[in-house]
Coordinates of C-alpha atoms and ligand atoms in Angstrom, one line a residue:
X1 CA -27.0 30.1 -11.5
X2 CA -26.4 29.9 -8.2
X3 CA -29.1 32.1 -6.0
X4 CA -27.1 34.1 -3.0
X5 CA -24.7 31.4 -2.0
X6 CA -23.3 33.0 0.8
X7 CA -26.9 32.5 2.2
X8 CA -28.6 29.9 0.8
X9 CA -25.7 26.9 1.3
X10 CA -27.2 24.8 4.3
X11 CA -24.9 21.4 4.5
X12 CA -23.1 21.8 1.6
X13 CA -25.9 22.8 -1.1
X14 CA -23.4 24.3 -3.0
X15 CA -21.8 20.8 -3.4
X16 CA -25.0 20.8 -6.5
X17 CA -23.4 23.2 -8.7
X18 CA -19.9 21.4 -8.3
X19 CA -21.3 18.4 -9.3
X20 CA -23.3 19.6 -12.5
X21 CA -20.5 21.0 -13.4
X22 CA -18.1 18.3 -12.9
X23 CA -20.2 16.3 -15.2
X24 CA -20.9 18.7 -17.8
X25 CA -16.8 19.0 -18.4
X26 CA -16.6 15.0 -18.0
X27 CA -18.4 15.1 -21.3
X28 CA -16.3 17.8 -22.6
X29 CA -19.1 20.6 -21.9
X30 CA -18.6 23.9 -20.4
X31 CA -20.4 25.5 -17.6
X32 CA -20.6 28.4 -16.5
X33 CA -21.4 29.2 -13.0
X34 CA -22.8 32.4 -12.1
X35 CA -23.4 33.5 -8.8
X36 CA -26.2 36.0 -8.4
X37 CA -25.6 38.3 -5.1
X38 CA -27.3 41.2 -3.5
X39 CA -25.6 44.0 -6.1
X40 CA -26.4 40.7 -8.9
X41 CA -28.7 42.5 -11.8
X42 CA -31.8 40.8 -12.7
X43 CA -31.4 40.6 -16.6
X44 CA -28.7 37.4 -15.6
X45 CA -31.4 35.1 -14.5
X46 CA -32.7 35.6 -18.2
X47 CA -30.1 33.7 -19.2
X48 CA -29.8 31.0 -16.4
X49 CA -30.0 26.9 -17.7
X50 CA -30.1 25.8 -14.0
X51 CA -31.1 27.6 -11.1
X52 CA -29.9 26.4 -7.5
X53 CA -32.1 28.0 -4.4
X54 CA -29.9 26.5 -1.1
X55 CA -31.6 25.9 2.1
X56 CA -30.5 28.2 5.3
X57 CA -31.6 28.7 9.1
X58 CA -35.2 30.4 9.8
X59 CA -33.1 33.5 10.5
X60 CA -31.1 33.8 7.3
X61 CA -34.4 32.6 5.7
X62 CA -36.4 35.3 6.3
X63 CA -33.9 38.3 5.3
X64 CA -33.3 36.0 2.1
X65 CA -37.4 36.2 0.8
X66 CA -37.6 39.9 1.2
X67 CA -34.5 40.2 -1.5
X68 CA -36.1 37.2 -3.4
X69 CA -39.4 38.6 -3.6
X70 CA -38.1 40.9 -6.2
X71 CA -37.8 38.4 -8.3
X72 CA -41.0 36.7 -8.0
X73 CA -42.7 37.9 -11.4
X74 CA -39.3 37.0 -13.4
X75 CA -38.5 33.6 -11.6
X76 CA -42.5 32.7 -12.3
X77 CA -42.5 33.3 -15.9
X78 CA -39.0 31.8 -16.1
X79 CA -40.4 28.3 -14.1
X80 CA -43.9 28.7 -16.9
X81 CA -41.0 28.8 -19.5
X82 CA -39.2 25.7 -18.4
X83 CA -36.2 26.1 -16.4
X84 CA -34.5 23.8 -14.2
X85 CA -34.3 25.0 -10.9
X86 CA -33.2 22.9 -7.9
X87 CA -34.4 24.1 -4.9
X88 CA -33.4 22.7 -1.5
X89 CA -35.0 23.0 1.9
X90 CA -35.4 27.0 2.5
X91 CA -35.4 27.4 -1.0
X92 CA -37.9 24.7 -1.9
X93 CA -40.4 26.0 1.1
X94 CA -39.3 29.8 -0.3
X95 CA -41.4 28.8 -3.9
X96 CA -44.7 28.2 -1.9
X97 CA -47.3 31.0 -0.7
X98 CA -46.0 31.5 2.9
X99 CA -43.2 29.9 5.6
X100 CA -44.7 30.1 9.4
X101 CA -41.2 30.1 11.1
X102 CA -40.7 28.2 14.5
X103 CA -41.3 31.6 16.2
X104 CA -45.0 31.9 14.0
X105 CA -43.9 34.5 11.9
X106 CA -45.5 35.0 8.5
X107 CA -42.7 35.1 6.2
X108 CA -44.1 35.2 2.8
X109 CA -43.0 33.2 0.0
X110 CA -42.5 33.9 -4.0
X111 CA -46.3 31.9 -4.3
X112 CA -45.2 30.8 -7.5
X113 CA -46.5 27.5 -6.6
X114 CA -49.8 27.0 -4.3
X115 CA -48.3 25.6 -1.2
X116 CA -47.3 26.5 2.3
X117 CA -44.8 25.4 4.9
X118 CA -45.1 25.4 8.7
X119 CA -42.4 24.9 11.1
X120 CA -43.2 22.8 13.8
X121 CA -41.0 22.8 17.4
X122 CA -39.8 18.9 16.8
X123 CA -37.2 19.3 13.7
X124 CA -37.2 16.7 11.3
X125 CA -33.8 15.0 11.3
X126 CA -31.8 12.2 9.9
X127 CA -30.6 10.6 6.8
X128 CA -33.6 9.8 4.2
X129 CA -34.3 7.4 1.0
X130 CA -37.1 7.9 -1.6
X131 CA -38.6 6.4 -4.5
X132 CA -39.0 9.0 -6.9
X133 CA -41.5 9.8 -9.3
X134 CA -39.6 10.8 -12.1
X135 CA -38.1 8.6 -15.2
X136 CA -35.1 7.4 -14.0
X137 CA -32.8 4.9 -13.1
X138 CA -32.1 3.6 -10.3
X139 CA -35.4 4.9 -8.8
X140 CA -34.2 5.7 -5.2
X141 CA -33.0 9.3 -3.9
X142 CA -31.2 9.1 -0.9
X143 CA -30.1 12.2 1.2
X144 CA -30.3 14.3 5.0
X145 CA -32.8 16.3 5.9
X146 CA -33.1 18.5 8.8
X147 CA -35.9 20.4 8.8
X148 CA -38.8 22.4 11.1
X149 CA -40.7 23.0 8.4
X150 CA -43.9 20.9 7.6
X151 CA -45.3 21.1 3.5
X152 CA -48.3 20.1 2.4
X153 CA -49.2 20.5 -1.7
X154 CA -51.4 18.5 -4.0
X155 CA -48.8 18.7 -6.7
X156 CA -46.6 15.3 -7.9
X157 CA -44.0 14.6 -5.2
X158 CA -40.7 14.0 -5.9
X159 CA -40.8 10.6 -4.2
X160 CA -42.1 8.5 -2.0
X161 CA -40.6 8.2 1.7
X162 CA -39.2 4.6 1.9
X163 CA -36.9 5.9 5.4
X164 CA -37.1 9.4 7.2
X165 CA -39.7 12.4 6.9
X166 CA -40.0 14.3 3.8
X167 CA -42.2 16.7 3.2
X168 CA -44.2 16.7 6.7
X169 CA -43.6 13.4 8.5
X170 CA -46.8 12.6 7.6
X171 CA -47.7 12.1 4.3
X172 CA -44.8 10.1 3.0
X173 CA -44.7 12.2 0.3
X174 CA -41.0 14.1 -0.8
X175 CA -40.7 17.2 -2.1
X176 CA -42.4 18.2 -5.4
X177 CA -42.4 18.4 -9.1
X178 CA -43.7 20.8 -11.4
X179 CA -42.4 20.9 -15.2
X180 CA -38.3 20.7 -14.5
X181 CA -38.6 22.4 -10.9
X182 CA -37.3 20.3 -8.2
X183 CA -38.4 21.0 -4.7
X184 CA -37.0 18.9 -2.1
X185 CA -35.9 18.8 1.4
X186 CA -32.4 16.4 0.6
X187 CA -29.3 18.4 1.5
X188 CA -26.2 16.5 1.9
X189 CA -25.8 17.7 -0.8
X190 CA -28.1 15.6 -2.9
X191 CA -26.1 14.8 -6.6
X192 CA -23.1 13.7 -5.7
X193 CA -24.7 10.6 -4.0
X194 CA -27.6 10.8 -7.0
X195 CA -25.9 11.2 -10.1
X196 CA -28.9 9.7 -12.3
X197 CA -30.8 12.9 -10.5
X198 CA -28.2 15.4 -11.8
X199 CA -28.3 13.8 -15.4
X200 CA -31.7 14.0 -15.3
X201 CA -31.3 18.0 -14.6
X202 CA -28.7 18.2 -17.6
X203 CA -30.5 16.7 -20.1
X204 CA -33.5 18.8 -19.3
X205 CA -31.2 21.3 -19.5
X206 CA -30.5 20.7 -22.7
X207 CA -33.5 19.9 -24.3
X208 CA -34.8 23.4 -23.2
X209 CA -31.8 25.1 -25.1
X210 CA -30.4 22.9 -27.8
X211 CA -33.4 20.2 -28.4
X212 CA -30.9 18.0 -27.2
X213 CA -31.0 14.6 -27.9
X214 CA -30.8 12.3 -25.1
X215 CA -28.8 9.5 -26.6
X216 CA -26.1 11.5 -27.2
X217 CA -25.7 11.6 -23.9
X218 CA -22.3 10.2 -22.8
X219 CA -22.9 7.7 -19.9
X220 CA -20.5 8.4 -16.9
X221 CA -18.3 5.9 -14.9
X222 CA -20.3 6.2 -11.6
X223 CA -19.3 3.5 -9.7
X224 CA -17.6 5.1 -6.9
X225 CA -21.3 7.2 -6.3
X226 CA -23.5 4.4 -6.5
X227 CA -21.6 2.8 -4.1
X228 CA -21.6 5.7 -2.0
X229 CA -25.7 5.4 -3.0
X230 CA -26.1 1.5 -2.0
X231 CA -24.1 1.9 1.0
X232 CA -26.4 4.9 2.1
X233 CA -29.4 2.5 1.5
X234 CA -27.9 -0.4 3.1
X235 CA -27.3 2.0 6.4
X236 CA -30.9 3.1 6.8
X237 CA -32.9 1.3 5.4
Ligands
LIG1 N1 -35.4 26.9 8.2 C1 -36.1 25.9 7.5 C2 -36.7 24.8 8.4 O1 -36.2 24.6 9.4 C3 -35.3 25.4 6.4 C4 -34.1 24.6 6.9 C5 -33.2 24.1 5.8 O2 -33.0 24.7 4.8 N2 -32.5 23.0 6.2 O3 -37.6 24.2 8.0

């Protein structure tokens, strides 16, 4: 399910849903994309495997939560249940209790997750590689960020900065985990260069419908995107 993509598709998030899909029909799986717009009715998330939330600018940002916010109870109790969502940037800083825009407006958030995000005059920029926290192979994440936005949370990150920001230029900390929500500030988009992240969404995709089992999973020929990957790392790191 793709959330408002005319909005939320900073640097190419939409990229994410091509690339999920690509390797769903590699494997001789359908997908189905949906997209869910401002005349979208709400009873379609019900049935959403993966949700994508795209980044976007402070403005489009803040005329994006007051439509989102109407779908704070349903998103929550979808997240409790186990969905996979991917969220990206905007969309990631959109889950916490509140964005402070560059001009220190209060924009609030869905607060389905106990966080905030503050923008900050000196944007975050630049190409970025983590070590991520979750159980997969190769361990590194690598993407662009370009950000005002600082996060702070005490949940698991999503990685650990090894080059560029993350979640506050601080911390080294990268975006955030919590059960098969990703939060994280990689555009670029981030699975084509990461397909090990984007089987990782599948298969918890498919757990949570069909109590899939992971070994059937038919492995991919990815070498052209781990070169893509190494090459990335051997750039900026
Ligand atoms: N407007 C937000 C910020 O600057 C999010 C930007 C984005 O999605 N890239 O922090």
């Amino acid at each position: 399910m793709n959330m408002f993509p005319e909005a939320l598709n900073l640097y190419g998030d939409r990229g994410n849903i091509i690339t999920l899909q690509k390797r769903c029909e590699w494997r001789g799986m359908k997908a189905n994309i949906v997209e869910y717009n401002f005349n979208s009715n709400e009873d379609i998330l019900k049935s959403a495997d993966i949700i994508l939330l795209g980044g976007a600018s402070d403005r489009e940002q803040g005329i994006m939560y007051s439509h989102l916010l109407n779908l704070k109870d349903l998103l929550k109790s979808l997240i409790e249940d186990g969905v996979c969502l991917l969220a990206i940037c905007g969309g990631y800083q959109l889950l916490g209790e509140a964005y402070i825009d560059a001009n220190q407006n209060v924009i609030k958030g869905l607060g389905v997750l106990g966080f905030y995000t503050k923008s900050e005059n000196k944007r975050l920029i630049g190409n970025i590689v983590i070590e991520t926290t979750l159980d997969v192979f190769p361990k590194t994440v690598v993407g662009y960020e370009n950000h005002g936005g600082r996060t702070y949370h005490g949940y698991q990150p999503f990685g650990k900065v090894l080059k560029g920001f993350g979640n506050n230029g601080k911390d080294r900390f990268e975006g955030l985990i919590y059960k098969n929500v990703i939060g994280t500030y990689l555009h670029g988009p981030l699975l084509p260069k990461n397909p090990h992240i984007a089987d990782y969404i599948l298969k918890k995709a498919l757990e949570r419908k069909y109590a899939f089992d992971a070994l059937e999973f038919e492995k991919l020929d990815d070498t052209l995107e781990y070169m893509a990957h190494e090459k990335v790392k051997e750039l900026y790191m």
